[in-house]
Coordinates of C-alpha atoms and ligand atoms in Angstrom, one line a residue:
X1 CA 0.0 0.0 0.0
X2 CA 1.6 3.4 -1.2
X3 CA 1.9 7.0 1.2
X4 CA -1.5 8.3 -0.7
X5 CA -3.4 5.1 0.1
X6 CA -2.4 5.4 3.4
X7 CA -2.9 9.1 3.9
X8 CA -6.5 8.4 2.5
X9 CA -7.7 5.9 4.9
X10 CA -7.1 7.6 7.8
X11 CA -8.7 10.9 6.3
X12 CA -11.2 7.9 5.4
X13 CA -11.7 6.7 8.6
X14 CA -11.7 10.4 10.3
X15 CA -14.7 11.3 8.2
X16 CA -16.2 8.2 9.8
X17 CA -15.5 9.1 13.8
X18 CA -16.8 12.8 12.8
X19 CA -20.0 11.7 11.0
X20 CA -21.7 9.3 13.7
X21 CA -19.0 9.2 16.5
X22 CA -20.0 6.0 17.6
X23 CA -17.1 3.9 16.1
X24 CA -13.8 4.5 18.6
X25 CA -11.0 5.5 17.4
X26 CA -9.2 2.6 19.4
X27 CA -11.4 0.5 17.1
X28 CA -10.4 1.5 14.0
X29 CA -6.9 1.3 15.6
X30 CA -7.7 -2.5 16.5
X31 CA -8.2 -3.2 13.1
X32 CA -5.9 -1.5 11.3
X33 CA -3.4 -3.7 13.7
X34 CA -5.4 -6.8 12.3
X35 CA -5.0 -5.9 9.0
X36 CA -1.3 -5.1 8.9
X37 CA -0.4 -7.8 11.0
X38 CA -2.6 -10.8 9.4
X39 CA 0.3 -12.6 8.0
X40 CA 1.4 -13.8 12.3
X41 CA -1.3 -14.9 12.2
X42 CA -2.9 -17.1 9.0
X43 CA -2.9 -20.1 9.1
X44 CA -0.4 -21.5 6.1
X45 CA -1.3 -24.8 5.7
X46 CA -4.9 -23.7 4.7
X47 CA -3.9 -22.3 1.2
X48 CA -7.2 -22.5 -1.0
X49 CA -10.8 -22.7 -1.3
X50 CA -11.0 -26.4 -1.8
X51 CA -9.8 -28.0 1.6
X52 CA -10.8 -31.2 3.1
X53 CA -11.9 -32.4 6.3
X54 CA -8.2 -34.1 6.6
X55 CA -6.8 -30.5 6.1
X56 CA -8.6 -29.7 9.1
X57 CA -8.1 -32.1 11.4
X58 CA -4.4 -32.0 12.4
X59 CA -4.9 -28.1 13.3
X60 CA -8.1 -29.6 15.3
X61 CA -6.0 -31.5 17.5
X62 CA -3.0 -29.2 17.5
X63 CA -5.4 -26.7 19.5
X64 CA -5.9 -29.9 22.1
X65 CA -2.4 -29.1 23.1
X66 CA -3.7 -25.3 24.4
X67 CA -5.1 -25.8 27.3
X68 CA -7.4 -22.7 26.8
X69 CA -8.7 -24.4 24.0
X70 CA -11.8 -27.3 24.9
X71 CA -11.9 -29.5 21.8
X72 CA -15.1 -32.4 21.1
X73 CA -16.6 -33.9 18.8
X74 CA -20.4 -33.2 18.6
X75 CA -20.9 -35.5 15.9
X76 CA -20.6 -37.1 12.7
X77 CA -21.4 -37.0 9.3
X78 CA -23.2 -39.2 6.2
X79 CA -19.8 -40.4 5.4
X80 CA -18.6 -40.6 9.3
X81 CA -16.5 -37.2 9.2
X82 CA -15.8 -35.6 12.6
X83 CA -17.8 -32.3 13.5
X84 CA -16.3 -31.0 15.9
X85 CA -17.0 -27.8 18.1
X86 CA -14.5 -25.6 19.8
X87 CA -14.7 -23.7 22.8
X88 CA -12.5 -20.8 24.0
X89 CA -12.5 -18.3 26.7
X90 CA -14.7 -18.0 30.2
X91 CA -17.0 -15.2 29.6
X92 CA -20.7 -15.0 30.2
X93 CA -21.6 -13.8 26.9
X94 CA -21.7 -16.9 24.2
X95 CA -20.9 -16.2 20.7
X96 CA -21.3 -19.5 18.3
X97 CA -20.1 -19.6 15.0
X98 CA -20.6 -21.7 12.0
X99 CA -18.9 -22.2 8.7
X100 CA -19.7 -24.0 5.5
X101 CA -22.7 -25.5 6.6
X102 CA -22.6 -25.6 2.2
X103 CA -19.4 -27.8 1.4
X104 CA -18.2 -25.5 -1.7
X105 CA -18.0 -22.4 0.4
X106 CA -15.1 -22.7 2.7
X107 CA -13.6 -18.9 2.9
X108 CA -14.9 -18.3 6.8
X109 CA -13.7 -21.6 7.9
X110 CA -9.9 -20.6 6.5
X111 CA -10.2 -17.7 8.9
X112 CA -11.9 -19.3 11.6
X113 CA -8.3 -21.6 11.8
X114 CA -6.6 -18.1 11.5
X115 CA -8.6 -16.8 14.5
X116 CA -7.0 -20.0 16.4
X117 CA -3.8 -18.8 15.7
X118 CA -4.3 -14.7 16.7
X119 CA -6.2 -16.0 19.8
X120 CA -3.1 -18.4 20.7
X121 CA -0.6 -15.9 20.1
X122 CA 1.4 -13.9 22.3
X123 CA 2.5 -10.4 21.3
X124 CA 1.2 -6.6 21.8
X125 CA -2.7 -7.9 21.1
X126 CA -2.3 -9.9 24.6
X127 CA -4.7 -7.3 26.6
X128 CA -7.5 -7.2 23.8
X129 CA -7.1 -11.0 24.2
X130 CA -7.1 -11.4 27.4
X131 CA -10.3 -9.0 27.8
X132 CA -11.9 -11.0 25.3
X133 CA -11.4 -14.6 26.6
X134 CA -12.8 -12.8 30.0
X135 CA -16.0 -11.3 29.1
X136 CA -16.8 -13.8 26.0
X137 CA -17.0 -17.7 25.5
X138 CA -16.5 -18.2 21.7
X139 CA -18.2 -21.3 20.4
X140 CA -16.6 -22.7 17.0
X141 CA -18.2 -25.1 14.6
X142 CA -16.2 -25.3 11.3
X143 CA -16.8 -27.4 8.0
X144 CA -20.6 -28.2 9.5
X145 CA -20.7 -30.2 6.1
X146 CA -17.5 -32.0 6.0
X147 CA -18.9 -34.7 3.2
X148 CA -19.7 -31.5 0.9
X149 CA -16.6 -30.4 1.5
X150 CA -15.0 -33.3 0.4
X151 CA -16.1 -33.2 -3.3
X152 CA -16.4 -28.9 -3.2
X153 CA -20.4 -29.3 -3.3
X154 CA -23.1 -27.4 -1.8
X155 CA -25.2 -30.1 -0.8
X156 CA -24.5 -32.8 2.0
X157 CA -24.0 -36.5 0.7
X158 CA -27.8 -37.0 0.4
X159 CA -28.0 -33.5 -1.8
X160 CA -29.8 -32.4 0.7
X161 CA -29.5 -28.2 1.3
X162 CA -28.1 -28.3 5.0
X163 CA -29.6 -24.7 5.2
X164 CA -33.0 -26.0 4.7
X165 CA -33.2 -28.3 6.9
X166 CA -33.5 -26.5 10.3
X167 CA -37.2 -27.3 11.5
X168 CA -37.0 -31.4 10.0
X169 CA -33.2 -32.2 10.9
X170 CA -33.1 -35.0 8.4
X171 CA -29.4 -34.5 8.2
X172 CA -27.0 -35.8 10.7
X173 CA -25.2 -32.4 10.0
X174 CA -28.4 -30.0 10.6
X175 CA -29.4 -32.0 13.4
X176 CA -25.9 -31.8 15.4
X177 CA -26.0 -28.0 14.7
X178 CA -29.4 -27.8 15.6
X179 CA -28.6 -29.9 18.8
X180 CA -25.9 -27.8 19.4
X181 CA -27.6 -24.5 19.3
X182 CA -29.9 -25.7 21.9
X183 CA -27.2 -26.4 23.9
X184 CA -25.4 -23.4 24.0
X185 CA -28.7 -21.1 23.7
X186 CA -26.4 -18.5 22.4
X187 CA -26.3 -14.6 22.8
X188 CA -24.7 -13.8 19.5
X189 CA -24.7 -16.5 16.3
X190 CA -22.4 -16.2 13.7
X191 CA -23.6 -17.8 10.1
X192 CA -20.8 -18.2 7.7
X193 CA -21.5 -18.7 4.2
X194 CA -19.8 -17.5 0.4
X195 CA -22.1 -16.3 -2.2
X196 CA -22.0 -15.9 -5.9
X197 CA -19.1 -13.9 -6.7
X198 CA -21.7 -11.9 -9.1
X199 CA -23.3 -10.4 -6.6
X200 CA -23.0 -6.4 -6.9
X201 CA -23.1 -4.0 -4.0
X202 CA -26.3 -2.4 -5.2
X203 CA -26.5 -1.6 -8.4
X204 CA -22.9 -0.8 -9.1
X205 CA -19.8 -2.0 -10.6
X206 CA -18.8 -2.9 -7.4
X207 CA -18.7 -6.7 -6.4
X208 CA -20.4 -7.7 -2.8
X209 CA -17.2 -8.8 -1.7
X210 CA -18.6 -9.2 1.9
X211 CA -22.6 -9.2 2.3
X212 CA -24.4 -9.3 6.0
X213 CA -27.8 -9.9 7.0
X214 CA -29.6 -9.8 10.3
X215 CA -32.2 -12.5 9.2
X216 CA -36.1 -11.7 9.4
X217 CA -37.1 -13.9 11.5
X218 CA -41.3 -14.1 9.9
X219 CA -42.8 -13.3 6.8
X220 CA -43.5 -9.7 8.0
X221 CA -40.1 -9.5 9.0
X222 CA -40.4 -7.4 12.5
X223 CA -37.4 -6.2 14.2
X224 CA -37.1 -7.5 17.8
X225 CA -34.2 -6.6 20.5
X226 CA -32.7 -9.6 19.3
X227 CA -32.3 -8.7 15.7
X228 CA -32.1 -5.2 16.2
X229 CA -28.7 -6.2 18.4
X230 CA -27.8 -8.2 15.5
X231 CA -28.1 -5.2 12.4
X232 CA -26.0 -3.1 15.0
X233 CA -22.8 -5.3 15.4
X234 CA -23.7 -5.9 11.0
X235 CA -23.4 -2.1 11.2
X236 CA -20.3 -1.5 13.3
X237 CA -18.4 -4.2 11.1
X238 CA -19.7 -2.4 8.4
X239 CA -18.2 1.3 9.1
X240 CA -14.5 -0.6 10.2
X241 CA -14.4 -2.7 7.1
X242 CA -15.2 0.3 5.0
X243 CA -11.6 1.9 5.6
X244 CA -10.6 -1.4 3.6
X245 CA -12.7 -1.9 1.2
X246 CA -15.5 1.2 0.7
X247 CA -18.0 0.6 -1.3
X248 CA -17.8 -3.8 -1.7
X249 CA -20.1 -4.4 0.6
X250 CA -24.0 -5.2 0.6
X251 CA -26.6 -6.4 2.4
X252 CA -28.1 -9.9 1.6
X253 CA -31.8 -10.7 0.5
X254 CA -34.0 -10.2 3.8
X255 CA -36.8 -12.8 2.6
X256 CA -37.7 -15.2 5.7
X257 CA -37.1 -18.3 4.6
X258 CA -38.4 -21.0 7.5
X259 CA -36.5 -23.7 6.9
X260 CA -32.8 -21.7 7.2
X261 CA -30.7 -21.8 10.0
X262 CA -29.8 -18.4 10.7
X263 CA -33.9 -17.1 10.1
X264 CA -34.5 -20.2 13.0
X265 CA -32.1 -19.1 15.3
X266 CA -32.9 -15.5 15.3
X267 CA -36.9 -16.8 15.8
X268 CA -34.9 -18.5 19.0
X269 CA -33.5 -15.9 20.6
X270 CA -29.7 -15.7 19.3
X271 CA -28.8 -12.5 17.9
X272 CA -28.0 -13.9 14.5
X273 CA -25.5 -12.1 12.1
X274 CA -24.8 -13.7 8.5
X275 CA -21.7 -13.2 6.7
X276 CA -21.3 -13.9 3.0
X277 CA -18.1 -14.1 1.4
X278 CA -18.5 -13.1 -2.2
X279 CA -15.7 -11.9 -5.0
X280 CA -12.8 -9.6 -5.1
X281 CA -11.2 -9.0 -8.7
X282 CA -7.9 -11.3 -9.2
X283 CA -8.8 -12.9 -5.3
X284 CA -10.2 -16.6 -7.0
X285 CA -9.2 -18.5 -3.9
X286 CA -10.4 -15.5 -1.9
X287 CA -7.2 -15.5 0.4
X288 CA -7.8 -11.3 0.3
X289 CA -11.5 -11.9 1.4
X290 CA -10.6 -14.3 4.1
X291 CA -8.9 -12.2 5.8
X292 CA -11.6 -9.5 5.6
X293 CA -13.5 -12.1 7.6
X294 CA -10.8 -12.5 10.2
X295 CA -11.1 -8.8 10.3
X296 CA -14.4 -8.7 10.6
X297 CA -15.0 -11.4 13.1
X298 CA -12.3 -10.3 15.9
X299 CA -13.5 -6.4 15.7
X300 CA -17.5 -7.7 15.9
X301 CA -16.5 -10.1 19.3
X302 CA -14.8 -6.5 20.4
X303 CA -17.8 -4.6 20.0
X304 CA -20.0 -7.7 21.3
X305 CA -17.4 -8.1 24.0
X306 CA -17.2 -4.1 25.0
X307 CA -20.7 -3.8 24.6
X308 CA -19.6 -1.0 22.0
X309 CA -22.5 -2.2 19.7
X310 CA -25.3 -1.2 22.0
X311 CA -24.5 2.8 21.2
X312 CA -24.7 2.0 17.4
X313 CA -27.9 3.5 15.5
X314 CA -29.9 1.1 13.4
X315 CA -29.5 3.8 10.7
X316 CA -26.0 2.0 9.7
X317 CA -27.3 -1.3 8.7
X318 CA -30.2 0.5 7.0
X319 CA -28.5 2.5 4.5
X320 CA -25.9 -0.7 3.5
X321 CA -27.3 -1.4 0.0
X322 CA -28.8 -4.7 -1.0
X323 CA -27.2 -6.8 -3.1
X324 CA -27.9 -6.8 -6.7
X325 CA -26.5 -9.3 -9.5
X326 CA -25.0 -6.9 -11.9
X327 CA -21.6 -8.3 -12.2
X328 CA -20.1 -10.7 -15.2
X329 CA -17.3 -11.5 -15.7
X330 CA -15.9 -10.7 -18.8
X331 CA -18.1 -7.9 -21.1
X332 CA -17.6 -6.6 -24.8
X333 CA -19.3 -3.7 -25.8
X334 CA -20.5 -2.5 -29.1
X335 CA -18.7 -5.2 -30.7
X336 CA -19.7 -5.1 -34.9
X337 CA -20.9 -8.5 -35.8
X338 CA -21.3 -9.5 -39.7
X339 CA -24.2 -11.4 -41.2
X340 CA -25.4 -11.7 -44.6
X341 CA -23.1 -8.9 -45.4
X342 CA -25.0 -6.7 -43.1
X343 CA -23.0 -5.2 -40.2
X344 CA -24.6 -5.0 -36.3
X345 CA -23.2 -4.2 -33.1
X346 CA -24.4 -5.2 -29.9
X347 CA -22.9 -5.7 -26.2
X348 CA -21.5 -9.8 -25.1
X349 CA -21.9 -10.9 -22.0
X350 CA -19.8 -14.0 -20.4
X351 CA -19.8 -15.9 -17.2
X352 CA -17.2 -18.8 -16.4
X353 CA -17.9 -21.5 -14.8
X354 CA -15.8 -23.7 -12.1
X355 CA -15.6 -27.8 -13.0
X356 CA -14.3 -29.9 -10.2
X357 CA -11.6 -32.1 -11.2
X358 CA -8.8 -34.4 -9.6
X359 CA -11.1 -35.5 -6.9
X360 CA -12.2 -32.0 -6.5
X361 CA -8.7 -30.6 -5.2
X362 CA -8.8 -28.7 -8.4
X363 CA -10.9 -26.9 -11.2
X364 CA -10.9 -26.1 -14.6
X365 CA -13.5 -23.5 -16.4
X366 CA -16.1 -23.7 -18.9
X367 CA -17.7 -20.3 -19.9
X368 CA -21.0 -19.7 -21.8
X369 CA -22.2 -16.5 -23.2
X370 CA -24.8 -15.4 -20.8
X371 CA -26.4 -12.8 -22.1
X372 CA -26.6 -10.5 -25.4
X373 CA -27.8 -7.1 -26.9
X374 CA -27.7 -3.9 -24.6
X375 CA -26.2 -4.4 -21.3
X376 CA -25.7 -1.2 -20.1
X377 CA -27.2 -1.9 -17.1
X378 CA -24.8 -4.8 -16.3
X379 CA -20.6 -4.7 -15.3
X380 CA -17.8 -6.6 -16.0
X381 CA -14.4 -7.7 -13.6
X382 CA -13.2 -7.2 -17.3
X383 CA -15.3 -4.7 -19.6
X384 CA -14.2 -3.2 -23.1
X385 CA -15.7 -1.2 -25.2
X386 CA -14.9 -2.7 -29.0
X387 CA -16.7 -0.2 -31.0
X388 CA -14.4 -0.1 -33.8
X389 CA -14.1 -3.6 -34.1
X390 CA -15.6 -6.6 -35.5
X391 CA -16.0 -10.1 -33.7
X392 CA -16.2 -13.2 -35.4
X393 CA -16.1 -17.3 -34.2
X394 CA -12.4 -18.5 -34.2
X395 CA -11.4 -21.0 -36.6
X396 CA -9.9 -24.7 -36.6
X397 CA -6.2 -24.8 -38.1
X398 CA -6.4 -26.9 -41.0
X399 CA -3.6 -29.3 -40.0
X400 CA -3.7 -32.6 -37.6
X401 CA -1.6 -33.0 -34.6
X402 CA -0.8 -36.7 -33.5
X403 CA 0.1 -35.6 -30.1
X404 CA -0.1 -32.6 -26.9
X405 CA 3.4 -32.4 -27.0
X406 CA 3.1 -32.0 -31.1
X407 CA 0.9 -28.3 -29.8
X408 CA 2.8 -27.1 -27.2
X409 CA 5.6 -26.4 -29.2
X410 CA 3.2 -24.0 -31.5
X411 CA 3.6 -20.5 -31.2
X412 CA -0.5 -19.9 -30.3
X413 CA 0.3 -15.8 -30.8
X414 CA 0.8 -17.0 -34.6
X415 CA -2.1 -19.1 -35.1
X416 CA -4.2 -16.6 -33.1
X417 CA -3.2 -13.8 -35.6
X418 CA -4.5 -15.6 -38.2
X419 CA -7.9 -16.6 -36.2
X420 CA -7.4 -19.8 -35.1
X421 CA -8.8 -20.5 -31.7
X422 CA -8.9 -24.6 -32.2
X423 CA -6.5 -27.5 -33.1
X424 CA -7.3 -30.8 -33.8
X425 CA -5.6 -33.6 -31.9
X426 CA -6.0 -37.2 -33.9
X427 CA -5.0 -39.3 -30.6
X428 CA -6.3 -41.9 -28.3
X429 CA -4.1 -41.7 -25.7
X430 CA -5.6 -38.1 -24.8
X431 CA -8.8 -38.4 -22.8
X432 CA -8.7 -35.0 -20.3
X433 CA -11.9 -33.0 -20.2
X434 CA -10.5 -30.1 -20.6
X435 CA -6.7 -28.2 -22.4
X436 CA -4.4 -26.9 -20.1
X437 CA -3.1 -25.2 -23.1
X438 CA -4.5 -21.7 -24.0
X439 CA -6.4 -23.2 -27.2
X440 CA -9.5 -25.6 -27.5
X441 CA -8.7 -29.3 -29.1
X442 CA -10.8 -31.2 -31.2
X443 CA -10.7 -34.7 -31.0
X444 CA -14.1 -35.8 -32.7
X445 CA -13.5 -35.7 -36.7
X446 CA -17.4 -34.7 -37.3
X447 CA -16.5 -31.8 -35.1
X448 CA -19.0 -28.7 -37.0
X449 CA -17.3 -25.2 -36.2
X450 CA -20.3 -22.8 -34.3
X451 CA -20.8 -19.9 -37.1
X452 CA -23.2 -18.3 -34.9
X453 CA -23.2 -16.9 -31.6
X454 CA -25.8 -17.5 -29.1
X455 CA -26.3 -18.2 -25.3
X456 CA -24.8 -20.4 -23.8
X457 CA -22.4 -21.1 -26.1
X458 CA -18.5 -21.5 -25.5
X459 CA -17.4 -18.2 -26.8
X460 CA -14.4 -18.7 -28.6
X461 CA -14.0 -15.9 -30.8
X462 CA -11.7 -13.2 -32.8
X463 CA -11.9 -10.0 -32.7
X464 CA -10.4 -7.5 -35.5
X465 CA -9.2 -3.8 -36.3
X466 CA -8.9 -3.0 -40.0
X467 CA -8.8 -6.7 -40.8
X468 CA -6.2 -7.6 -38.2
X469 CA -6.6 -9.9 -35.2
X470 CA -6.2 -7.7 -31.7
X471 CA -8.2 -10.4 -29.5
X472 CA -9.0 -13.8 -29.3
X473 CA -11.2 -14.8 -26.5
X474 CA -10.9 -18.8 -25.9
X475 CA -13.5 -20.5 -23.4
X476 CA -14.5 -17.1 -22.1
X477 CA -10.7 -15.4 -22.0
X478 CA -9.8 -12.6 -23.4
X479 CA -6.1 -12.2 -24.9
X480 CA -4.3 -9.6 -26.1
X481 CA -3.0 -10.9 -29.6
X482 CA -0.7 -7.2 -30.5
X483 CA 0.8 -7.2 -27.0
X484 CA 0.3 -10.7 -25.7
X485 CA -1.2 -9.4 -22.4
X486 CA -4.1 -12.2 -20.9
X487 CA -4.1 -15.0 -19.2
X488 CA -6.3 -17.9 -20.9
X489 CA -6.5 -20.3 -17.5
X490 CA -7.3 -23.0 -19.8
X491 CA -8.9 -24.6 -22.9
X492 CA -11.6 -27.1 -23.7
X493 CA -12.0 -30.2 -25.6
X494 CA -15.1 -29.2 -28.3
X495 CA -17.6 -32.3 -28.8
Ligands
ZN1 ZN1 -24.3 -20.9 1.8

């Protein structure tokens, strides 16, 4: 972070303390230390989105060594996976917290095992700490859906939605968290989830990197002490997070829905606070918005912990703007687009799509257009305007490689100059689902090449200035052909 940056957070977060006053200037302090500090404090072994229930467990039974650490095992899973629950500190007020209750969405429970390490540390933070662990017992449930987990899916092992499952408890997983709620009866409840990384905050450019709710807790949606306390800590987390990331954060649908967890547990008297974990340009594996959520976490048990949140006005939470979906990720605007000799222009729209490979440690994309004509009213992580320039569907090169090794020694800037976007591969041996090169492969011979572009098609296409290839986009990338700027994460195999 450069002088400027610097010198405009803290006139940032001045303007804040002047406008409501409520938020302490010791807070802002408190997280500035969290945020320039984080790296004492992750955890390394957890290094992307896609970890297992084996990831956690060794750090699980590391923090048996600490005695102020009280480690069970509430239960298990479908498939016979530990769930475990971890208690720490001796305080009367109970905070519980729950992560990736959905398997695929795993970004709170990397900074839950970082908030292991900050509150086992030992450096200038020990008097927050020690205040903390005195006036607060935090209650930890991570990877409520271990089995999901395993295979990065939403769903438990019977596909059944966890989150919907509050009232029946069909699932061995909603029933140990429901069990476990009960037990605890819980001041403050902390529901962890990610969300679709094209969520916008309001209708903006801006992705919902981190969305909150205070869940309604009926149809009419009536605000009670206990999820009025809830909007205020949302609202406190709010105005400290903002020095970090103004503007990227929203508020989630407030629809009851009666079968959810967090909408039950508010109805049950726990101060329920959801956090959703959404995108953050070039941050895939969210490492950036992870630690927004260690951020966010330690400054809302301060403010649950102080009491701070009591003197906060509900007028915060209101004015945090819903989220919208106005985000794709890659746009072209304006593009001219040749039919029957007649010329059109119109806006592309592209969205990429994660594919779980390598028993789901790993992914590969697969875009589709997603939408076309004017969308003005939509953003992209990466928008251009190609108004002087004509788009048309990339091309197979004529001749037939017998092997991968045969096309990685191509120079793909050449054959993308002259519009290629595909090679033909005539081998058995090859049987991926997917090219790790940066250009699609054909292996069926009655292969047809799309002319047309339509939704949900693969876009794979060449774009032109005066006749001469500037970009290629392959499987929804876009690639600087003149200056060989872009990064095309993969190719496919076209059937
Ligand atoms: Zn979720």
């Amino acid at each position: 972070m450069d002088k400027l940056n610097l010198i405009m957070i803290k006139y940032f977060l001045l303007l804040i303390i002047l406008s409501n006053g409520i938020l302490m200037a010791q807070d802002i302090e408190f997280a500035n230390n969290l945020y320039y500090n984080y790296q004492n404090y992750k955890e390394p072994s957890l290094k992307n989105r896609r970890i297992k229930h084996q990831d956690i467990v060794s750090l699980v039974d590391q923090l048996k060594s600490n005695p102020e650490f009280n480690v069970n095992i509430t239960g298990n899973s479908v498939e016979n996976r530990s769930i475990y629950l971890i208690k720490v500190g001796t305080g009367k007020t109970k905070i519980f917290l729950w992560s990736q209750m959905h398997g695929d969405e795993s970004t709170a429970t990397m900074a839950i095992f970082d908030i292991f390490n900050f509150l086992s540390a030992n450096d200038f933070l020990n008097d927050f700490r020690n205040k903390l662990l005195q006036n607060v017992t935090l209650y930890f449930m991570p990877m409520v859906n271990p089995d999901g987990a395993e295979v990065f899916q939403r769903r438990n092992d019977f596909d059944i939605d966890i989150n919907r499952d509050a009232i029946s408890q069909q699932t061995p997983e909603g029933k140990i968290l429901k069990e476990t709620f009960d037990s605890l009866k819980a001041d403050f409840g902390f529901n962890l989830h990610d969300q679709s990384i094209h969520h916008s905050a309001g209708h903006s450019f801006k992705p919902a990197t981190l969305s909150f709710l205070a869940p309604a807790d009926n149809y009419e949606k009536t605000i009670d002490t206990v999820r009025s306390n809830a909007m205020k800590v949302i609202g406190q987390m709010y105005q400290v997070l903002s020095s970090f990331i103004p503007g990227h954060m929203a508020k989630y649908s407030d629809d009851f829905e009666p079968r959810a967890f967090g909408d039950n547990f508010q109805k049950w008297g726990t101060s329920t606070i959801l956090i959703e974990s959404g995108g953050w340009k070039d941050d895939t594996e969210k490492q950036f918005i992870r630690k927004l959520n260690f951020i966010a976490l330690l400054c809302s048990f301060k403010s649950i912990s102080e009491k701070n949140f009591m003197n906060e006005s509900l007028d915060v939470y209101d004015k945090i703007p819903f989220n919208e979906e106005d985000l794709m990720d890659l746009i072209i605007r304006r593009v001219k687009y040749v039919k029957n000799r007649i010329e059109y222009s119109f806006d592309i729209g592209i969205n990429r799509t994660e594919v779980n490979i390598n028993h789901s440690t790993g992914f590969y994309y697969k875009s589709a257009i997603e939408d076309l004509g004017d969308l003005s009213v939509f953003f992209g992580y990466e928008d251009y305007d190609f108004e002087d320039m004509e788009i048309s569907p990339g091309k197979t090169y004529p001749v037939k490689f017998d092997s991968i090794e045969e096309i990685q020694k191509l120079n793909l800037d050449d054959l993308y100059s002259e519009g290629y976007t595909n090679v033909i591969l005539n081998s058995q041996n090859f049987d991926d689902d997917f090219s790790s090169l940066a250009i699609n492969i054909i292996k069926n011979q009655n292969y047809v090449e799309k002319t047309n572009i339509k939704i949900g098609e693969i876009p794979n296409f060449v774009i032109r200035k005066n006749e001469k290839v500037k970009f290629v986009i392959i499987n929804g990338f876009i690639y600087d052909v003149i200056n060989s700027i872009g990064d095309i994460n993969n190719g496919l195999i076209l059937q």
